């Protein structure tokens, strides 16, 4: 069965410094992986997705993630944090076993950005 | 275009009372999902509809939870009777394509339930 593990429940950075949110996955298949963001009292929004094309995936708002099969990782990065990046971030894998395909969410990483 | 609309945004009830949540997906989206999000956790799928058919309801606690999607558009999720452990955020999402290989689900803002 597919699963994702988000290695940090909280990450704090200063504005203008790099962001790294870590995610490891477990999958019996070639996985489809995603990052979603949830701002307070807002709906979840897709940041980016990996579906076996380029291993470096660029998303919205300057975020990107790199798929590393050898490390079973899909870490989310951004070169320079902005105050508006403060939110909850979810690493997600698509469960494609048994011909179903539903999204399996990690437990989330709360990103705080300090001025 | 309008996003996924959910109501009510907040609901406080006493245990053993019934409660219902409503969702209006994005126009043209055939697939509709209900997710449960407990505090500090990621969303978990309760049920997925393709048009009016529930194609995956394996995670829906059928003793107290029910859902319907009449005419393949709006959907209602009901809990009867509610228990203390049902306190959570209930998320509705929709997608244009069948299945979630695209991964792009559009979520509503959620309905936060508090059971006293």
JSON list of C-alpha atoms in Angstrom, two decimals:
[
{"chain": "A", "resi": 1, "resn": "UNK", "atom": "CA", "xyz": [0.00, 0.00, 0.00]},
{"chain": "A", "resi": 2, "resn": "UNK", "atom": "CA", "xyz": [1.08, 3.53, -0.66]},
{"chain": "A", "resi": 3, "resn": "UNK", "atom": "CA", "xyz": [1.88, 6.00, 2.11]},
{"chain": "A", "resi": 4, "resn": "UNK", "atom": "CA", "xyz": [3.76, 9.21, 2.76]},
{"chain": "A", "resi": 5, "resn": "UNK", "atom": "CA", "xyz": [5.67, 10.36, 5.82]},
{"chain": "A", "resi": 6, "resn": "UNK", "atom": "CA", "xyz": [6.24, 14.02, 6.48]},
{"chain": "A", "resi": 7, "resn": "UNK", "atom": "CA", "xyz": [9.34, 14.20, 8.61]},
{"chain": "A", "resi": 8, "resn": "UNK", "atom": "CA", "xyz": [8.64, 17.53, 10.32]},
{"chain": "A", "resi": 9, "resn": "UNK", "atom": "CA", "xyz": [5.38, 18.60, 11.92]},
{"chain": "A", "resi": 10, "resn": "UNK", "atom": "CA", "xyz": [6.59, 22.20, 12.22]},
{"chain": "A", "resi": 11, "resn": "UNK", "atom": "CA", "xyz": [9.16, 24.23, 10.31]},
{"chain": "A", "resi": 12, "resn": "UNK", "atom": "CA", "xyz": [10.08, 27.81, 11.14]},
{"chain": "A", "resi": 13, "resn": "UNK", "atom": "CA", "xyz": [12.10, 30.08, 8.85]},
{"chain": "A", "resi": 14, "resn": "UNK", "atom": "CA", "xyz": [12.85, 33.75, 8.54]},
{"chain": "A", "resi": 15, "resn": "UNK", "atom": "CA", "xyz": [11.48, 35.71, 5.61]},
{"chain": "A", "resi": 16, "resn": "UNK", "atom": "CA", "xyz": [13.91, 35.59, 2.70]},
{"chain": "A", "resi": 17, "resn": "UNK", "atom": "CA", "xyz": [15.57, 32.33, 3.76]},
{"chain": "A", "resi": 18, "resn": "UNK", "atom": "CA", "xyz": [15.18, 28.95, 2.02]},
{"chain": "A", "resi": 19, "resn": "UNK", "atom": "CA", "xyz": [12.35, 26.56, 2.80]},
{"chain": "A", "resi": 20, "resn": "UNK", "atom": "CA", "xyz": [12.70, 22.78, 2.96]},
{"chain": "A", "resi": 21, "resn": "UNK", "atom": "CA", "xyz": [9.74, 20.56, 3.80]},
{"chain": "A", "resi": 22, "resn": "UNK", "atom": "CA", "xyz": [10.62, 16.87, 3.80]},
{"chain": "A", "resi": 23, "resn": "UNK", "atom": "CA", "xyz": [8.53, 13.97, 2.59]},
{"chain": "A", "resi": 24, "resn": "UNK", "atom": "CA", "xyz": [9.32, 10.29, 2.13]},
{"chain": "A", "resi": 25, "resn": "UNK", "atom": "CA", "xyz": [7.01, 7.95, 0.29]},
{"chain": "A", "resi": 26, "resn": "UNK", "atom": "CA", "xyz": [6.33, 4.24, 0.19]},
{"chain": "A", "resi": 27, "resn": "UNK", "atom": "CA", "xyz": [4.83, 2.76, -2.94]},
{"chain": "A", "resi": 28, "resn": "UNK", "atom": "CA", "xyz": [4.67, -0.58, -4.68]},
{"chain": "A", "resi": 29, "resn": "UNK", "atom": "CA", "xyz": [4.04, 1.16, -7.95]},
{"chain": "A", "resi": 30, "resn": "UNK", "atom": "CA", "xyz": [5.57, 4.05, -9.81]},
{"chain": "A", "resi": 31, "resn": "UNK", "atom": "CA", "xyz": [3.95, 6.73, -7.67]},
{"chain": "A", "resi": 32, "resn": "UNK", "atom": "CA", "xyz": [2.14, 9.91, -8.46]},
{"chain": "A", "resi": 33, "resn": "UNK", "atom": "CA", "xyz": [3.10, 12.46, -5.82]},
{"chain": "A", "resi": 34, "resn": "UNK", "atom": "CA", "xyz": [1.70, 15.86, -4.98]},
{"chain": "A", "resi": 35, "resn": "UNK", "atom": "CA", "xyz": [2.07, 18.75, -2.59]},
{"chain": "A", "resi": 36, "resn": "UNK", "atom": "CA", "xyz": [-1.00, 20.61, -1.37]},
{"chain": "A", "resi": 37, "resn": "UNK", "atom": "CA", "xyz": [-1.14, 23.79, 0.72]},
{"chain": "A", "resi": 38, "resn": "UNK", "atom": "CA", "xyz": [-3.82, 24.79, 3.20]},
{"chain": "A", "resi": 39, "resn": "UNK", "atom": "CA", "xyz": [-3.95, 28.39, 4.37]},
{"chain": "A", "resi": 40, "resn": "UNK", "atom": "CA", "xyz": [-5.95, 29.13, 7.52]},
{"chain": "A", "resi": 41, "resn": "UNK", "atom": "CA", "xyz": [-9.68, 28.86, 6.88]},
{"chain": "A", "resi": 42, "resn": "UNK", "atom": "CA", "xyz": [-9.07, 28.24, 3.20]},
{"chain": "A", "resi": 43, "resn": "UNK", "atom": "CA", "xyz": [-9.52, 25.19, 1.02]},
{"chain": "A", "resi": 44, "resn": "UNK", "atom": "CA", "xyz": [-6.62, 22.94, 0.12]},
{"chain": "A", "resi": 45, "resn": "UNK", "atom": "CA", "xyz": [-4.84, 23.95, -3.07]},
{"chain": "A", "resi": 46, "resn": "UNK", "atom": "CA", "xyz": [-2.59, 21.92, -5.35]},
{"chain": "A", "resi": 47, "resn": "UNK", "atom": "CA", "xyz": [0.97, 23.29, -5.35]},
{"chain": "A", "resi": 48, "resn": "UNK", "atom": "CA", "xyz": [2.61, 20.84, -7.73]},
{"chain": "A", "resi": 49, "resn": "UNK", "atom": "CA", "xyz": [2.54, 17.25, -8.93]},
{"chain": "A", "resi": 50, "resn": "UNK", "atom": "CA", "xyz": [4.92, 14.55, -10.12]},
{"chain": "A", "resi": 51, "resn": "UNK", "atom": "CA", "xyz": [3.60, 11.93, -12.53]},
{"chain": "A", "resi": 52, "resn": "UNK", "atom": "CA", "xyz": [6.75, 10.23, -13.87]},
{"chain": "A", "resi": 53, "resn": "UNK", "atom": "CA", "xyz": [7.84, 12.95, -16.24]},
{"chain": "A", "resi": 54, "resn": "UNK", "atom": "CA", "xyz": [10.66, 15.31, -15.17]},
{"chain": "A", "resi": 55, "resn": "UNK", "atom": "CA", "xyz": [11.99, 14.55, -11.70]},
{"chain": "A", "resi": 56, "resn": "UNK", "atom": "CA", "xyz": [12.24, 18.24, -10.80]},
{"chain": "A", "resi": 57, "resn": "UNK", "atom": "CA", "xyz": [8.78, 19.67, -10.67]},
{"chain": "A", "resi": 58, "resn": "UNK", "atom": "CA", "xyz": [7.96, 23.36, -10.52]},
{"chain": "A", "resi": 59, "resn": "UNK", "atom": "CA", "xyz": [4.79, 24.59, -8.91]},
{"chain": "A", "resi": 60, "resn": "UNK", "atom": "CA", "xyz": [3.02, 27.78, -8.04]},
{"chain": "A", "resi": 61, "resn": "UNK", "atom": "CA", "xyz": [4.42, 30.60, -5.91]},
{"chain": "A", "resi": 62, "resn": "UNK", "atom": "CA", "xyz": [8.04, 29.62, -6.56]},
{"chain": "A", "resi": 63, "resn": "UNK", "atom": "CA", "xyz": [7.87, 26.18, -4.97]},
{"chain": "A", "resi": 64, "resn": "UNK", "atom": "CA", "xyz": [9.49, 23.13, -6.48]},
{"chain": "A", "resi": 65, "resn": "UNK", "atom": "CA", "xyz": [10.02, 19.50, -5.52]},
{"chain": "A", "resi": 66, "resn": "UNK", "atom": "CA", "xyz": [12.44, 16.83, -6.64]},
{"chain": "A", "resi": 67, "resn": "UNK", "atom": "CA", "xyz": [11.49, 13.18, -6.99]},
{"chain": "A", "resi": 68, "resn": "UNK", "atom": "CA", "xyz": [14.37, 10.94, -5.86]},
{"chain": "A", "resi": 69, "resn": "UNK", "atom": "CA", "xyz": [13.60, 7.29, -6.35]},
{"chain": "A", "resi": 70, "resn": "UNK", "atom": "CA", "xyz": [16.82, 6.11, -4.70]},
{"chain": "A", "resi": 71, "resn": "UNK", "atom": "CA", "xyz": [15.90, 7.98, -1.53]},
{"chain": "A", "resi": 72, "resn": "UNK", "atom": "CA", "xyz": [12.12, 7.54, -1.86]},
{"chain": "A", "resi": 73, "resn": "UNK", "atom": "CA", "xyz": [11.82, 11.24, -1.21]},
{"chain": "A", "resi": 74, "resn": "UNK", "atom": "CA", "xyz": [9.82, 14.13, -2.61]},
{"chain": "A", "resi": 75, "resn": "UNK", "atom": "CA", "xyz": [10.98, 17.18, -0.67]},
{"chain": "A", "resi": 76, "resn": "UNK", "atom": "CA", "xyz": [9.41, 20.60, -1.23]},
{"chain": "A", "resi": 77, "resn": "UNK", "atom": "CA", "xyz": [11.70, 23.62, -1.49]},
{"chain": "A", "resi": 78, "resn": "UNK", "atom": "CA", "xyz": [11.58, 27.34, -2.10]},
{"chain": "A", "resi": 79, "resn": "UNK", "atom": "CA", "xyz": [14.66, 29.56, -2.38]},
{"chain": "A", "resi": 80, "resn": "UNK", "atom": "CA", "xyz": [13.25, 32.49, -0.44]},
{"chain": "A", "resi": 81, "resn": "UNK", "atom": "CA", "xyz": [10.33, 32.38, 1.98]},
{"chain": "A", "resi": 82, "resn": "UNK", "atom": "CA", "xyz": [7.64, 35.00, 2.00]},
{"chain": "A", "resi": 83, "resn": "UNK", "atom": "CA", "xyz": [5.30, 35.84, 4.85]},
{"chain": "A", "resi": 84, "resn": "UNK", "atom": "CA", "xyz": [2.38, 34.65, 2.72]},
{"chain": "A", "resi": 85, "resn": "UNK", "atom": "CA", "xyz": [3.89, 31.15, 2.59]},
{"chain": "A", "resi": 86, "resn": "UNK", "atom": "CA", "xyz": [2.88, 30.52, 6.19]},
{"chain": "A", "resi": 87, "resn": "UNK", "atom": "CA", "xyz": [0.44, 27.61, 5.96]},
{"chain": "A", "resi": 88, "resn": "UNK", "atom": "CA", "xyz": [0.01, 23.86, 6.37]},
{"chain": "A", "resi": 89, "resn": "UNK", "atom": "CA", "xyz": [1.62, 21.75, 3.65]},
{"chain": "A", "resi": 90, "resn": "UNK", "atom": "CA", "xyz": [0.60, 18.21, 2.80]},
{"chain": "A", "resi": 91, "resn": "UNK", "atom": "CA", "xyz": [2.58, 15.63, 0.88]},
{"chain": "A", "resi": 92, "resn": "UNK", "atom": "CA", "xyz": [0.22, 13.33, -1.01]},
{"chain": "A", "resi": 93, "resn": "UNK", "atom": "CA", "xyz": [0.50, 10.04, -2.91]},
{"chain": "A", "resi": 94, "resn": "UNK", "atom": "CA", "xyz": [-2.08, 8.62, -5.25]},
{"chain": "A", "resi": 95, "resn": "UNK", "atom": "CA", "xyz": [-3.10, 5.10, -4.25]},
{"chain": "A", "resi": 96, "resn": "UNK", "atom": "CA", "xyz": [-3.41, 3.23, -7.50]},
{"chain": "A", "resi": 97, "resn": "UNK", "atom": "CA", "xyz": [-3.70, -0.25, -6.08]},
{"chain": "A", "resi": 98, "resn": "UNK", "atom": "CA", "xyz": [-6.68, -2.46, -6.84]},
{"chain": "A", "resi": 99, "resn": "UNK", "atom": "CA", "xyz": [-7.61, -0.15, -9.70]},
{"chain": "A", "resi": 100, "resn": "UNK", "atom": "CA", "xyz": [-8.64, 2.54, -7.30]},
{"chain": "A", "resi": 101, "resn": "UNK", "atom": "CA", "xyz": [-6.97, 5.88, -7.33]},
{"chain": "A", "resi": 102, "resn": "UNK", "atom": "CA", "xyz": [-7.49, 7.98, -4.30]},
{"chain": "A", "resi": 103, "resn": "UNK", "atom": "CA", "xyz": [-5.24, 10.53, -2.65]},
{"chain": "A", "resi": 104, "resn": "UNK", "atom": "CA", "xyz": [-3.47, 9.58, 0.57]},
{"chain": "A", "resi": 105, "resn": "UNK", "atom": "CA", "xyz": [-2.38, 12.60, 2.59]},
{"chain": "A", "resi": 106, "resn": "UNK", "atom": "CA", "xyz": [0.52, 12.91, 4.98]},
{"chain": "A", "resi": 107, "resn": "UNK", "atom": "CA", "xyz": [0.01, 14.38, 8.43]},
{"chain": "A", "resi": 108, "resn": "UNK", "atom": "CA", "xyz": [1.10, 17.84, 7.33]},
{"chain": "A", "resi": 109, "resn": "UNK", "atom": "CA", "xyz": [3.91, 20.29, 8.07]},
{"chain": "A", "resi": 110, "resn": "UNK", "atom": "CA", "xyz": [3.08, 23.68, 9.49]},
{"chain": "A", "resi": 111, "resn": "UNK", "atom": "CA", "xyz": [5.34, 26.35, 8.06]},
{"chain": "A", "resi": 112, "resn": "UNK", "atom": "CA", "xyz": [5.90, 29.50, 10.09]},
{"chain": "A", "resi": 113, "resn": "UNK", "atom": "CA", "xyz": [7.64, 32.48, 8.52]},
{"chain": "A", "resi": 114, "resn": "UNK", "atom": "CA", "xyz": [9.11, 35.13, 10.79]},
{"chain": "A", "resi": 115, "resn": "UNK", "atom": "CA", "xyz": [9.84, 38.70, 9.65]},
{"chain": "B", "resi": 1, "resn": "UNK", "atom": "CA", "xyz": [-15.38, 30.26, -12.05]},
{"chain": "B", "resi": 2, "resn": "UNK", "atom": "CA", "xyz": [-16.96, 29.62, -8.68]},
{"chain": "B", "resi": 3, "resn": "UNK", "atom": "CA", "xyz": [-15.17, 27.21, -6.41]},
{"chain": "B", "resi": 4, "resn": "UNK", "atom": "CA", "xyz": [-16.49, 24.32, -4.36]},
{"chain": "B", "resi": 5, "resn": "UNK", "atom": "CA", "xyz": [-19.10, 25.62, -1.94]},
{"chain": "B", "resi": 6, "resn": "UNK", "atom": "CA", "xyz": [-19.79, 23.98, 1.39]},
{"chain": "B", "resi": 7, "resn": "UNK", "atom": "CA", "xyz": [-22.27, 24.76, 4.12]},
{"chain": "B", "resi": 8, "resn": "UNK", "atom": "CA", "xyz": [-22.51, 25.25, 6.96]},
{"chain": "B", "resi": 9, "resn": "UNK", "atom": "CA", "xyz": [-18.97, 26.45, 7.69]},
{"chain": "B", "resi": 10, "resn": "UNK", "atom": "CA", "xyz": [-19.39, 25.76, 11.38]},
{"chain": "B", "resi": 11, "resn": "UNK", "atom": "CA", "xyz": [-21.80, 23.55, 13.30]},
{"chain": "B", "resi": 12, "resn": "UNK", "atom": "CA", "xyz": [-22.05, 22.87, 17.01]},
{"chain": "B", "resi": 13, "resn": "UNK", "atom": "CA", "xyz": [-24.36, 20.12, 18.17]},
{"chain": "B", "resi": 14, "resn": "UNK", "atom": "CA", "xyz": [-24.86, 17.88, 21.16]},
{"chain": "B", "resi": 15, "resn": "UNK", "atom": "CA", "xyz": [-24.02, 14.21, 20.91]},
{"chain": "B", "resi": 16, "resn": "UNK", "atom": "CA", "xyz": [-26.71, 11.93, 19.56]},
{"chain": "B", "resi": 17, "resn": "UNK", "atom": "CA", "xyz": [-28.12, 14.76, 17.42]},
{"chain": "B", "resi": 18, "resn": "UNK", "atom": "CA", "xyz": [-28.16, 14.51, 13.62]},
{"chain": "B", "resi": 19, "resn": "UNK", "atom": "CA", "xyz": [-26.19, 16.82, 11.36]},
{"chain": "B", "resi": 20, "resn": "UNK", "atom": "CA", "xyz": [-25.96, 17.32, 7.62]},
{"chain": "B", "resi": 21, "resn": "UNK", "atom": "CA", "xyz": [-23.39, 18.99, 5.40]},
{"chain": "B", "resi": 22, "resn": "UNK", "atom": "CA", "xyz": [-23.97, 20.20, 1.88]},
{"chain": "B", "resi": 23, "resn": "UNK", "atom": "CA", "xyz": [-21.57, 20.54, -1.02]},
{"chain": "B", "resi": 24, "resn": "UNK", "atom": "CA", "xyz": [-21.88, 22.16, -4.42]},
{"chain": "B", "resi": 25, "resn": "UNK", "atom": "CA", "xyz": [-18.98, 21.19, -6.67]},
{"chain": "B", "resi": 26, "resn": "UNK", "atom": "CA", "xyz": [-17.47, 23.19, -9.50]},
{"chain": "B", "resi": 27, "resn": "UNK", "atom": "CA", "xyz": [-19.72, 23.18, -12.52]},
{"chain": "B", "resi": 28, "resn": "UNK", "atom": "CA", "xyz": [-18.81, 20.39, -14.92]},
{"chain": "B", "resi": 29, "resn": "UNK", "atom": "CA", "xyz": [-16.86, 18.36, -12.37]},
{"chain": "B", "resi": 30, "resn": "UNK", "atom": "CA", "xyz": [-18.18, 14.81, -12.43]},
{"chain": "B", "resi": 31, "resn": "UNK", "atom": "CA", "xyz": [-16.16, 13.45, -9.52]},
{"chain": "B", "resi": 32, "resn": "UNK", "atom": "CA", "xyz": [-16.99, 14.50, -5.98]},
{"chain": "B", "resi": 33, "resn": "UNK", "atom": "CA", "xyz": [-15.20, 13.56, -2.76]},
{"chain": "B", "resi": 34, "resn": "UNK", "atom": "CA", "xyz": [-15.93, 13.84, 0.93]},
{"chain": "B", "resi": 35, "resn": "UNK", "atom": "CA", "xyz": [-12.88, 13.89, 3.20]},
{"chain": "B", "resi": 36, "resn": "UNK", "atom": "CA", "xyz": [-12.59, 13.88, 6.97]},
{"chain": "B", "resi": 37, "resn": "UNK", "atom": "CA", "xyz": [-9.82, 15.96, 8.55]},
{"chain": "B", "resi": 38, "resn": "UNK", "atom": "CA", "xyz": [-9.12, 15.47, 12.22]},
{"chain": "B", "resi": 39, "resn": "UNK", "atom": "CA", "xyz": [-7.14, 18.08, 14.13]},
{"chain": "B", "resi": 40, "resn": "UNK", "atom": "CA", "xyz": [-3.45, 17.83, 13.29]},
{"chain": "B", "resi": 41, "resn": "UNK", "atom": "CA", "xyz": [-4.00, 15.19, 10.63]},
{"chain": "B", "resi": 42, "resn": "UNK", "atom": "CA", "xyz": [-4.23, 15.02, 6.88]},
{"chain": "B", "resi": 43, "resn": "UNK", "atom": "CA", "xyz": [-7.57, 14.53, 5.15]},
{"chain": "B", "resi": 44, "resn": "UNK", "atom": "CA", "xyz": [-8.87, 10.98, 4.82]},
{"chain": "B", "resi": 45, "resn": "UNK", "atom": "CA", "xyz": [-11.28, 9.92, 2.11]},
{"chain": "B", "resi": 46, "resn": "UNK", "atom": "CA", "xyz": [-14.79, 9.02, 3.23]},
{"chain": "B", "resi": 47, "resn": "UNK", "atom": "CA", "xyz": [-16.52, 8.56, -0.10]},
{"chain": "B", "resi": 48, "resn": "UNK", "atom": "CA", "xyz": [-16.01, 9.27, -3.79]},
{"chain": "B", "resi": 49, "resn": "UNK", "atom": "CA", "xyz": [-18.71, 9.75, -6.39]},
{"chain": "B", "resi": 50, "resn": "UNK", "atom": "CA", "xyz": [-18.50, 9.46, -10.14]},
{"chain": "B", "resi": 51, "resn": "UNK", "atom": "CA", "xyz": [-21.59, 11.37, -11.21]},
{"chain": "B", "resi": 52, "resn": "UNK", "atom": "CA", "xyz": [-24.32, 9.97, -8.95]},
{"chain": "B", "resi": 53, "resn": "UNK", "atom": "CA", "xyz": [-22.62, 6.64, -8.26]},
{"chain": "B", "resi": 54, "resn": "UNK", "atom": "CA", "xyz": [-20.63, 6.06, -5.09]},
{"chain": "B", "resi": 55, "resn": "UNK", "atom": "CA", "xyz": [-17.58, 4.24, -6.47]},
{"chain": "B", "resi": 56, "resn": "UNK", "atom": "CA", "xyz": [-15.53, 4.14, -3.27]},
{"chain": "B", "resi": 57, "resn": "UNK", "atom": "CA", "xyz": [-17.25, 4.25, 0.12]},
{"chain": "B", "resi": 58, "resn": "UNK", "atom": "CA", "xyz": [-15.05, 1.73, 1.89]},
{"chain": "B", "resi": 59, "resn": "UNK", "atom": "CA", "xyz": [-13.98, 4.27, 4.53]},
{"chain": "B", "resi": 60, "resn": "UNK", "atom": "CA", "xyz": [-17.48, 5.56, 5.29]},
{"chain": "B", "resi": 61, "resn": "UNK", "atom": "CA", "xyz": [-18.78, 4.35, 8.69]},
{"chain": "B", "resi": 62, "resn": "UNK", "atom": "CA", "xyz": [-22.10, 3.17, 7.42]},
{"chain": "B", "resi": 63, "resn": "UNK", "atom": "CA", "xyz": [-23.71, 2.65, 10.79]},
{"chain": "B", "resi": 64, "resn": "UNK", "atom": "CA", "xyz": [-24.04, 6.39, 11.34]},
{"chain": "B", "resi": 65, "resn": "UNK", "atom": "CA", "xyz": [-22.82, 8.12, 8.18]},
{"chain": "B", "resi": 66, "resn": "UNK", "atom": "CA", "xyz": [-24.69, 8.40, 4.91]},
{"chain": "B", "resi": 67, "resn": "UNK", "atom": "CA", "xyz": [-24.19, 10.38, 1.76]},
{"chain": "B", "resi": 68, "resn": "UNK", "atom": "CA", "xyz": [-26.05, 11.04, -1.42]},
{"chain": "B", "resi": 69, "resn": "UNK", "atom": "CA", "xyz": [-25.47, 12.84, -4.67]},
{"chain": "B", "resi": 70, "resn": "UNK", "atom": "CA", "xyz": [-28.79, 13.17, -6.38]},
{"chain": "B", "resi": 71, "resn": "UNK", "atom": "CA", "xyz": [-28.66, 14.11, -10.07]},
{"chain": "B", "resi": 72, "resn": "UNK", "atom": "CA", "xyz": [-24.88, 13.92, -9.97]},
{"chain": "B", "resi": 73, "resn": "UNK", "atom": "CA", "xyz": [-24.34, 17.49, -8.85]},
{"chain": "B", "resi": 74, "resn": "UNK", "atom": "CA", "xyz": [-24.81, 18.59, -5.22]},
{"chain": "B", "resi": 75, "resn": "UNK", "atom": "CA", "xyz": [-24.06, 16.20, -2.41]},
{"chain": "B", "resi": 76, "resn": "UNK", "atom": "CA", "xyz": [-25.10, 15.82, 1.21]},
{"chain": "B", "resi": 77, "resn": "UNK", "atom": "CA", "xyz": [-23.22, 14.05, 3.97]},
{"chain": "B", "resi": 78, "resn": "UNK", "atom": "CA", "xyz": [-25.23, 13.11, 7.05]},
{"chain": "B", "resi": 79, "resn": "UNK", "atom": "CA", "xyz": [-24.29, 11.85, 10.49]},
{"chain": "B", "resi": 80, "resn": "UNK", "atom": "CA", "xyz": [-26.96, 10.33, 12.70]},
{"chain": "B", "resi": 81, "resn": "UNK", "atom": "CA", "xyz": [-26.46, 10.14, 15.58]},
{"chain": "B", "resi": 82, "resn": "UNK", "atom": "CA", "xyz": [-23.32, 12.21, 16.08]},
{"chain": "B", "resi": 83, "resn": "UNK", "atom": "CA", "xyz": [-20.69, 11.12, 18.59]},
{"chain": "B", "resi": 84, "resn": "UNK", "atom": "CA", "xyz": [-18.00, 13.12, 20.37]},
{"chain": "B", "resi": 85, "resn": "UNK", "atom": "CA", "xyz": [-15.35, 11.59, 18.14]},
{"chain": "B", "resi": 86, "resn": "UNK", "atom": "CA", "xyz": [-17.02, 13.00, 15.05]},
{"chain": "B", "resi": 87, "resn": "UNK", "atom": "CA", "xyz": [-15.72, 16.47, 15.86]},
{"chain": "B", "resi": 88, "resn": "UNK", "atom": "CA", "xyz": [-13.59, 17.32, 12.85]},
{"chain": "B", "resi": 89, "resn": "UNK", "atom": "CA", "xyz": [-13.57, 19.24, 9.58]},
{"chain": "B", "resi": 90, "resn": "UNK", "atom": "CA", "xyz": [-15.51, 17.68, 6.72]},
{"chain": "B", "resi": 91, "resn": "UNK", "atom": "CA", "xyz": [-14.06, 18.61, 3.36]},
{"chain": "B", "resi": 92, "resn": "UNK", "atom": "CA", "xyz": [-15.71, 18.37, -0.01]},
{"chain": "B", "resi": 93, "resn": "UNK", "atom": "CA", "xyz": [-13.69, 18.31, -3.22]},
{"chain": "B", "resi": 94, "resn": "UNK", "atom": "CA", "xyz": [-14.36, 17.88, -6.89]},
{"chain": "B", "resi": 95, "resn": "UNK", "atom": "CA", "xyz": [-12.35, 17.09, -9.99]},
{"chain": "B", "resi": 96, "resn": "UNK", "atom": "CA", "xyz": [-13.04, 17.24, -13.68]},
{"chain": "B", "resi": 97, "resn": "UNK", "atom": "CA", "xyz": [-11.57, 13.93, -14.75]},
{"chain": "B", "resi": 98, "resn": "UNK", "atom": "CA", "xyz": [-12.51, 10.45, -13.67]},
{"chain": "B", "resi": 99, "resn": "UNK", "atom": "CA", "xyz": [-10.19, 9.18, -11.00]},
{"chain": "B", "resi": 100, "resn": "UNK", "atom": "CA", "xyz": [-7.41, 11.10, -9.30]},
{"chain": "B", "resi": 101, "resn": "UNK", "atom": "CA", "xyz": [-4.42, 10.36, -11.49]},
{"chain": "B", "resi": 102, "resn": "UNK", "atom": "CA", "xyz": [-4.21, 14.04, -12.19]},
{"chain": "B", "resi": 103, "resn": "UNK", "atom": "CA", "xyz": [-4.15, 14.70, -8.47]},
{"chain": "B", "resi": 104, "resn": "UNK", "atom": "CA", "xyz": [-5.84, 18.01, -8.98]},
{"chain": "B", "resi": 105, "resn": "UNK", "atom": "CA", "xyz": [-8.75, 18.15, -6.64]},
{"chain": "B", "resi": 106, "resn": "UNK", "atom": "CA", "xyz": [-10.50, 21.42, -5.89]},
{"chain": "B", "resi": 107, "resn": "UNK", "atom": "CA", "xyz": [-11.44, 21.68, -2.25]},
{"chain": "B", "resi": 108, "resn": "UNK", "atom": "CA", "xyz": [-14.08, 23.68, -0.46]},
{"chain": "B", "resi": 109, "resn": "UNK", "atom": "CA", "xyz": [-13.29, 25.53, 2.76]},
{"chain": "B", "resi": 110, "resn": "UNK", "atom": "CA", "xyz": [-14.74, 22.75, 4.85]},
{"chain": "B", "resi": 111, "resn": "UNK", "atom": "CA", "xyz": [-17.44, 22.34, 7.47]},
{"chain": "B", "resi": 112, "resn": "UNK", "atom": "CA", "xyz": [-16.14, 22.33, 11.02]},
{"chain": "B", "resi": 113, "resn": "UNK", "atom": "CA", "xyz": [-18.21, 20.14, 13.33]},
{"chain": "B", "resi": 114, "resn": "UNK", "atom": "CA", "xyz": [-18.05, 20.33, 17.09]},
{"chain": "B", "resi": 115, "resn": "UNK", "atom": "CA", "xyz": [-19.95, 17.69, 19.06]},
{"chain": "B", "resi": 116, "resn": "UNK", "atom": "CA", "xyz": [-20.54, 18.50, 22.73]}
]
